[in-house]
XYZ file of C-alpha atoms in Angstrom:
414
model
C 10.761 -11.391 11.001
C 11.481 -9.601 7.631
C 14.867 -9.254 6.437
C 15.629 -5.319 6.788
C 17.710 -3.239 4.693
C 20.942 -1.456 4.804
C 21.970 2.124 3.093
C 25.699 1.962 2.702
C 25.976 3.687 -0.975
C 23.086 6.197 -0.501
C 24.725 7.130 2.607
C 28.308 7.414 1.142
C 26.888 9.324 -2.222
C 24.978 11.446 0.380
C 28.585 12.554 2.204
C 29.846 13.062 -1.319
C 26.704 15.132 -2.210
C 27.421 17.616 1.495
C 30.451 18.851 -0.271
C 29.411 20.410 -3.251
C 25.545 20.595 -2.635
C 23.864 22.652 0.465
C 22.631 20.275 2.505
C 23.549 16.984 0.396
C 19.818 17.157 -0.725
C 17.731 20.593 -0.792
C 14.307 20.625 0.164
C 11.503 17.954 0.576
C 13.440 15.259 -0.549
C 16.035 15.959 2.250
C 16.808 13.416 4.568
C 16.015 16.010 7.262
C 11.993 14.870 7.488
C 12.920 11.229 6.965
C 13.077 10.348 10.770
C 15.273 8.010 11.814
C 17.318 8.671 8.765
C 18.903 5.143 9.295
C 16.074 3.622 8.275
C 15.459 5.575 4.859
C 17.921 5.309 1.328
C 18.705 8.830 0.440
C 18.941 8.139 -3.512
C 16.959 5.989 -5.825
C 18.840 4.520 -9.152
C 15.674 3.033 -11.243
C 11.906 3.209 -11.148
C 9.088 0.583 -12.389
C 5.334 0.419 -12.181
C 4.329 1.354 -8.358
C 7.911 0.267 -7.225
C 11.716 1.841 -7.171
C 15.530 0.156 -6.589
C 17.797 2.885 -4.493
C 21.124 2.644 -4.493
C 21.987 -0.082 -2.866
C 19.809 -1.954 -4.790
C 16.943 -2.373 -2.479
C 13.223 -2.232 -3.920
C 10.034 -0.060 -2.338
C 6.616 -0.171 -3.071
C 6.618 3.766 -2.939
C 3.512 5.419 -1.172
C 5.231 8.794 -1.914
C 5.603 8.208 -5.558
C 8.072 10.963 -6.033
C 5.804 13.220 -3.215
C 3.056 13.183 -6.112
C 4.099 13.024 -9.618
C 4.050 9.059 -10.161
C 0.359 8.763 -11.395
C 0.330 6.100 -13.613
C 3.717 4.107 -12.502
C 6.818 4.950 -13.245
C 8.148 4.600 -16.491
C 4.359 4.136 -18.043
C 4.729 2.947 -21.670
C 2.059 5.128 -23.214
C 3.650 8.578 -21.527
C 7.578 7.077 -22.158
C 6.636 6.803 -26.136
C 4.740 9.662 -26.525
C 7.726 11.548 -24.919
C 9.921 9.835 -27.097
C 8.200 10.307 -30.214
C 8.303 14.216 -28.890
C 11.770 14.085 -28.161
C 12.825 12.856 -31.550
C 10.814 15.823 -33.076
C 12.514 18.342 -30.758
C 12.019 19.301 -26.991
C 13.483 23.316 -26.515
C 13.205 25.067 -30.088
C 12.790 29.088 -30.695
C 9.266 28.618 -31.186
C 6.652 26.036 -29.169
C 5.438 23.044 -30.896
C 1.977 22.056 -31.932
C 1.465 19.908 -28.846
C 0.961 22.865 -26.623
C -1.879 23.732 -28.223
C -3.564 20.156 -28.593
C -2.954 20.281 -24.553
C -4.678 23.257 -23.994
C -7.458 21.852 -25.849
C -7.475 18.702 -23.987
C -7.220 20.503 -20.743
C -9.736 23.142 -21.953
C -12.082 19.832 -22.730
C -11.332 17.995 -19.927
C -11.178 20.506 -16.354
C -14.788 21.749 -15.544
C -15.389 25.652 -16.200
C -12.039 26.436 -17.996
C -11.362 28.428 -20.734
C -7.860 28.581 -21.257
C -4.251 26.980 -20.405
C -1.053 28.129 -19.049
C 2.114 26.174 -18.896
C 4.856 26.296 -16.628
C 7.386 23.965 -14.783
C 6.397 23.880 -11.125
C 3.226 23.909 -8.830
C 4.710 27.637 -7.603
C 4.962 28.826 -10.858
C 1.075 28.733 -11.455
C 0.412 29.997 -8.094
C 2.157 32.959 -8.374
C 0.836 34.118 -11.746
C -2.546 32.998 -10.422
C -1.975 35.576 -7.466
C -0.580 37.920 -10.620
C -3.665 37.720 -12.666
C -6.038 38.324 -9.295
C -4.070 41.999 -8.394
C -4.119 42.422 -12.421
C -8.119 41.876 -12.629
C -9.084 43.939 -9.610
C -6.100 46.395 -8.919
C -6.462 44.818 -4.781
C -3.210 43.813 -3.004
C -4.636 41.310 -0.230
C -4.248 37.417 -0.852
C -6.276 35.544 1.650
C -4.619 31.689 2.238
C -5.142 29.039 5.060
C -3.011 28.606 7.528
C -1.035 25.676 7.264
C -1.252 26.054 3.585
C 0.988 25.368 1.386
C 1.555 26.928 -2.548
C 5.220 26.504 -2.677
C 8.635 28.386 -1.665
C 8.064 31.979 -3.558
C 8.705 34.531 -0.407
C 4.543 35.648 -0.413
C 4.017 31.792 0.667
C 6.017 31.605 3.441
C 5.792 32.789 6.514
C 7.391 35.775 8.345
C 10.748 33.789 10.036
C 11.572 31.812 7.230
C 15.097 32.047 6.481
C 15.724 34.741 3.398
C 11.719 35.991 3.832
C 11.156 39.749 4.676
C 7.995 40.980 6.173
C 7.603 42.836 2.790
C 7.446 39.291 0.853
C 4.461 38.481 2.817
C 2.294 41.904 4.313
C -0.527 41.071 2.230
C -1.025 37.652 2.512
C -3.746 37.162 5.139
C -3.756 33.533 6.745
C -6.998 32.867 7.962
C -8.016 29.435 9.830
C -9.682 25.779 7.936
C -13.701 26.018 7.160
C -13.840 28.996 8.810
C -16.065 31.001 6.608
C -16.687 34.178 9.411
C -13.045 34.370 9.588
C -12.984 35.181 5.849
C -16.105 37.589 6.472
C -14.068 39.308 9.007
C -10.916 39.882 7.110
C -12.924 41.223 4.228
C -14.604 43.513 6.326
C -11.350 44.224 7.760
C -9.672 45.109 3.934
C -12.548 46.797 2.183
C -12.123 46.642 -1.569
C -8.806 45.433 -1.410
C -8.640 41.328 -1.261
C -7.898 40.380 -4.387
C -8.071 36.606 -4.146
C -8.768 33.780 -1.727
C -6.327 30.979 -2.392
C -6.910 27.298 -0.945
C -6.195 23.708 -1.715
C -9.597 21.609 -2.344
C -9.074 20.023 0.811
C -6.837 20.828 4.003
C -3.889 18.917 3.821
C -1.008 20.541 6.075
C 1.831 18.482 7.621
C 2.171 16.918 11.039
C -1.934 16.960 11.414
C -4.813 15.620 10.815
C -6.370 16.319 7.173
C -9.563 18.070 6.837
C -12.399 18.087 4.141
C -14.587 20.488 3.289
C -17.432 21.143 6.062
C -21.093 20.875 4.163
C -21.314 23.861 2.382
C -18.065 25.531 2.835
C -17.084 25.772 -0.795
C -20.491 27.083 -2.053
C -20.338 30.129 1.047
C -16.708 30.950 0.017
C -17.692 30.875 -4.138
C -20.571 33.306 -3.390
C -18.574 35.272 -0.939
C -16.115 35.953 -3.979
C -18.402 36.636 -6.301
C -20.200 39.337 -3.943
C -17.023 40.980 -3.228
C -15.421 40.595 -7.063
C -12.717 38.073 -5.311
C -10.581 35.920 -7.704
C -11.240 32.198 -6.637
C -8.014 30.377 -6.973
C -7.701 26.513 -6.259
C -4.568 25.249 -5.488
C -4.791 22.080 -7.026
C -1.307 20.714 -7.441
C -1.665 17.741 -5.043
C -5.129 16.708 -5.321
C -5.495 17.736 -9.296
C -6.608 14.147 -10.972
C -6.449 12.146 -7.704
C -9.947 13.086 -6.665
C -11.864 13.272 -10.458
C -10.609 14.073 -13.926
C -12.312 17.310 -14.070
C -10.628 18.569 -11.432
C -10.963 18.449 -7.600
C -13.857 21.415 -7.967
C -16.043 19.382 -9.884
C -15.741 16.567 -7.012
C -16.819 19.556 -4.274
C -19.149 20.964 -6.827
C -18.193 24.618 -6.977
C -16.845 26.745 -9.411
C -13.569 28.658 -9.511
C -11.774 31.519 -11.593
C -8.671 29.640 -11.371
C -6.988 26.825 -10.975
C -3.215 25.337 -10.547
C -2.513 21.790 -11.809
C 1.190 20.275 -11.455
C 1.993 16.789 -10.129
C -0.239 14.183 -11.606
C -0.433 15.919 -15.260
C 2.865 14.608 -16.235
C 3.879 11.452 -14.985
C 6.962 12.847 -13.738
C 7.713 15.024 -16.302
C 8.407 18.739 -15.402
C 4.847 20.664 -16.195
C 2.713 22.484 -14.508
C -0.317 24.247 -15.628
C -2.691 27.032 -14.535
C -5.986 26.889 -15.920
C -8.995 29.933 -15.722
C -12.452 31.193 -16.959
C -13.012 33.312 -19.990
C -13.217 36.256 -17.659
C -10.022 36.342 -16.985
C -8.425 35.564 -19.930
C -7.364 39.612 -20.809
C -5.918 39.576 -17.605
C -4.064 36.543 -17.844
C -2.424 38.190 -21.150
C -1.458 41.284 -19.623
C 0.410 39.619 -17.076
C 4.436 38.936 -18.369
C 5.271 35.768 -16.816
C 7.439 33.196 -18.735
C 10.521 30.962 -18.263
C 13.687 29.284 -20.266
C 12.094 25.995 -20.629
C 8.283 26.385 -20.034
C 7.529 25.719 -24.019
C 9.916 22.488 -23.655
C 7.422 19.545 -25.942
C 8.479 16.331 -24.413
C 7.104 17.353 -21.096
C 3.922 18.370 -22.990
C 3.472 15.228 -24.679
C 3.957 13.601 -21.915
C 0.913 15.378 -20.283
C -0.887 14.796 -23.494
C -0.510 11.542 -23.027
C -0.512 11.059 -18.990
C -4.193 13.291 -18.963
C -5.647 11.235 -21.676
C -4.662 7.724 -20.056
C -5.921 8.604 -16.828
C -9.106 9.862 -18.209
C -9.238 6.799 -20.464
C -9.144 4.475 -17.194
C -10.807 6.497 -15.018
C -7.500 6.922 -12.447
C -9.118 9.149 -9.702
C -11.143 6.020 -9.319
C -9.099 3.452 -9.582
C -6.912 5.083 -7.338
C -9.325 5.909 -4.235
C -10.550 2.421 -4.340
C -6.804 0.713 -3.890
C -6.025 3.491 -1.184
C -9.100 2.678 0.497
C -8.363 -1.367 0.183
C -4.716 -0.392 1.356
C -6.025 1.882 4.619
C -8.646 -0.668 5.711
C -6.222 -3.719 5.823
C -3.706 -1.680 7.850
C -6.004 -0.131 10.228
C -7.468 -3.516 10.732
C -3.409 -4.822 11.496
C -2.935 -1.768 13.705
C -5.431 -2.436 15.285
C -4.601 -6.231 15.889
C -1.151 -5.158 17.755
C -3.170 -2.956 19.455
C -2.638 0.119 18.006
C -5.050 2.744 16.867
C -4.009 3.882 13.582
C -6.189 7.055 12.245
C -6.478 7.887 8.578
C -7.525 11.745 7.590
C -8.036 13.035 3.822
C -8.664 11.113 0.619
C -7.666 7.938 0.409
C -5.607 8.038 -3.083
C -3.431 10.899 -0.762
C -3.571 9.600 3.014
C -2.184 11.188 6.278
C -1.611 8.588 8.948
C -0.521 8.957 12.563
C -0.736 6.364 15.725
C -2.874 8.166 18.117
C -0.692 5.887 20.770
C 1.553 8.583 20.936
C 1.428 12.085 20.940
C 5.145 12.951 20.224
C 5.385 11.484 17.240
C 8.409 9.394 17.837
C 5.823 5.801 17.512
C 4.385 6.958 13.983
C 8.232 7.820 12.881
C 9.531 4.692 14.212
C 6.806 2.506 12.521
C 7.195 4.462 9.125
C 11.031 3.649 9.433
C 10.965 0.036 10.324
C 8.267 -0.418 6.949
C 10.332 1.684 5.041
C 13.540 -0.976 6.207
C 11.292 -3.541 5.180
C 10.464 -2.285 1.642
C 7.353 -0.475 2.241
C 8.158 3.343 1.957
C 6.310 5.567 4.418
C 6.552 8.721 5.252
C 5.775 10.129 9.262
C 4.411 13.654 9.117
C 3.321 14.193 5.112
C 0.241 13.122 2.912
C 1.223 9.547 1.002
C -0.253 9.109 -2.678
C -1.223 5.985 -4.050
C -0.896 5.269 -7.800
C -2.981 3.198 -10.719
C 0.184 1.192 -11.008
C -0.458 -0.264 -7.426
C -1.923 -3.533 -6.878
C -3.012 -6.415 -5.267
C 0.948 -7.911 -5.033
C 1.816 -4.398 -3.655
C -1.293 -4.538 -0.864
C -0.275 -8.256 -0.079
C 3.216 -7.759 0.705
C 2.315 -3.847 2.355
C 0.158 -5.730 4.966
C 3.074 -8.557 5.835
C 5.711 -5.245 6.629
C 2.949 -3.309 8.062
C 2.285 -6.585 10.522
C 6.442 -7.138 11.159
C 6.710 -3.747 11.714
C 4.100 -3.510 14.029
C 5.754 -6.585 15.881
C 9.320 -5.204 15.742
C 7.979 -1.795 17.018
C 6.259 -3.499 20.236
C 9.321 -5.737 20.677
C 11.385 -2.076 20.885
C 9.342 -1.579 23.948
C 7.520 1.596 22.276
């Protein structure tokens, strides 16, 4: 067996952290969806290549890299100097620097079908002012979405019940079901001349299920539904964007949008996010006020200068679907060994896993925990990414925790 690992300091930090900070740790990076916490660290200290040290001093090969943002590895040499070389220039100054524009370009160059560029900080950001520009261009209110979708925490995209949401926050955002092209027939039928956009991520990748690709033909129904009706396309391409192709995740589909939102791969881990549209749409997009203290900041710009160019240079998406497929083979193959049937949905540079063994969840959550103890981090109930920094060391040692972890979970008696 495997020596496991113990969490003293993240776990002290973390009762530090509940006194001064709601809930220790906000959000997705909370220990509440880390289940059994015991078996996760709650704070990292360092990063390298595909791997990170927490706290205590105990390494991962992270299959979460930072839920999306670790591309190219952490700490990549070619991003780290050109953000240096930024940073000695200046980062925040009264007026943007140079490199905004030479990213523009290179996004402009680089993502199928668009015109223009748009910086912000997060994944939200850009899906907001996407949903701005839409009402701008066609003076409609409706926002059609997928259920289960997800386009960050603004109140329109969450749900009615969510704590601090008001029914107002989200009247017009109509959730309709996965490849279900009637359903958006009906709802447009139901809200004539007044659905503004249809919002979607290239794929369906919710939590806690199964994730689904495009049917055959789905995309290319829904693009010609839009452009019948004068609906704003809008791809919500924050996870996927430059894990499926360099030109975006609508040039590996093959359709064509008005819009599209770019955030966690373009920067290496820097804080950037960019929205990206036709030529159409441009007028609209500069009658729309949206801005924010930081959103010109250059070092995060060079960064995604130098992130886009690298991982167009190497061809990344590629690179990294063929080590998540290498890395999903050998561990279904070891599932299956202990006799367990592990099922893989989505892309493989992005993964969702579960053990169809067990329908409450509690087998999947206690084999992510014991790899995680191991040094393998895994995640039970959300998409995992896979990085260009990965490689055959990380797959090697991945399948010897995988196989202990299988063992210690059958030794549990579960």
């Amino acid at each position: 067996m495997l020596k496991t690992y113990s969490y003293e300091q993240s776990q002290a930090l973390f009762d530090r952290a509940a006194k001064v900070i709601p809930c220790g740790i906000y959000g997705h990076m909370s220990p509440a969806p880390l289940i059994p916490p015991s078996d996760y660290p709650f704070y990292a200290q360092s990063g390298a290549g595909s791997r990170f040290t927490d706290v205590d001093g105990n390494e991962f090969i992270d299959y979460m890299c930072a839920y999306g943002p670790m591309v190219l590895g952490y700490n990549h040499p070619k991003v780290e100097d050109a953000a240096k070389k930024q940073r000695k220039l200046g980062n925040c100054i009264t007026a943007p620097g140079p490199v905004m524009v030479e990213l523009a370009e290179k996004l402009t160059d680089l993502v199928t079908g668009a015109d223009w560029a748009f910086f912000a900080k997060n994944g939200g950001d850009t899906t907001t002012y996407a949903v701005m520009i839409a009402r701008a261009a066609t003076g409609r209110k409706k926002v059609v979405a997928i259920k289960g979708g997800y386009h960050g925490v603004a109140p329109w995209t969450q749900g009615y019940g969510h704590h601090g949401v008001i029914h107002e926050d989200a009247d017009n955002i109509l959730r309709i079901p996965w490849n279900d092209v009637a359903a958006f027939e009906k709802v447009i039928a139901e809200n004539p001349d007044n659905v503004a956009a249809f919002m979607a991520t290239p794929y369906h990748h919710p939590t806690f299920a199964d994730n689904e690709m495009p049917a055959d033909g789905y995309w290319a129904r829904i693009e010609a539904l839009c452009r019948k009706k004068g609906i704003v396309l809008i791809v919500d391409d924050i996870r996927c964007g430059f894990r499926l192709d360099v030109h975006g995740s609508h040039a590996y589909f093959g359709f064509k949008p008005d819009l599209v939102c770019f955030c966690k791969a373009i920067g290496n881990g820097y804080p950037i996010s960019a929205l990206v549209g036709t030529e159409a749409l441009k007028n609209d997009a500069a009658r729309v006020f949206y801005t924010g203290s930081y959103w010109f900041s250059a070092v995060p710009m060079a960064a995604a200068l130098a992130c886009i160019t690298e991982l167009e240079r190497i061809n990344g998406p590629k690179i990294m679907l063929e080590w998540g497929q290498k890395l999903l083979d050998g561990m279904v193959e070891i599932a299956k060994s202990h006799g367990y049937d592990l099922r893989v949905s989505g892309a493989p540079s992005m993964p969702y896993l579960r053990l169809t063994d067990d329908p409450s969840l509690v087998l999947m959550q206690k084999w992510c925990g014991e790899c995680t103890r191991r040094g393998a981090y895994f995640t039970s109930h959300h998409n995992w990414f896979v990085s260009t920094a990965h490689n055959d060391d990380d797959m090697q040692k991945t399948f010897d925790i995988v196989d202990d972890a299988f063992r210690a979970v059958k030794q549990g008696g579960i």
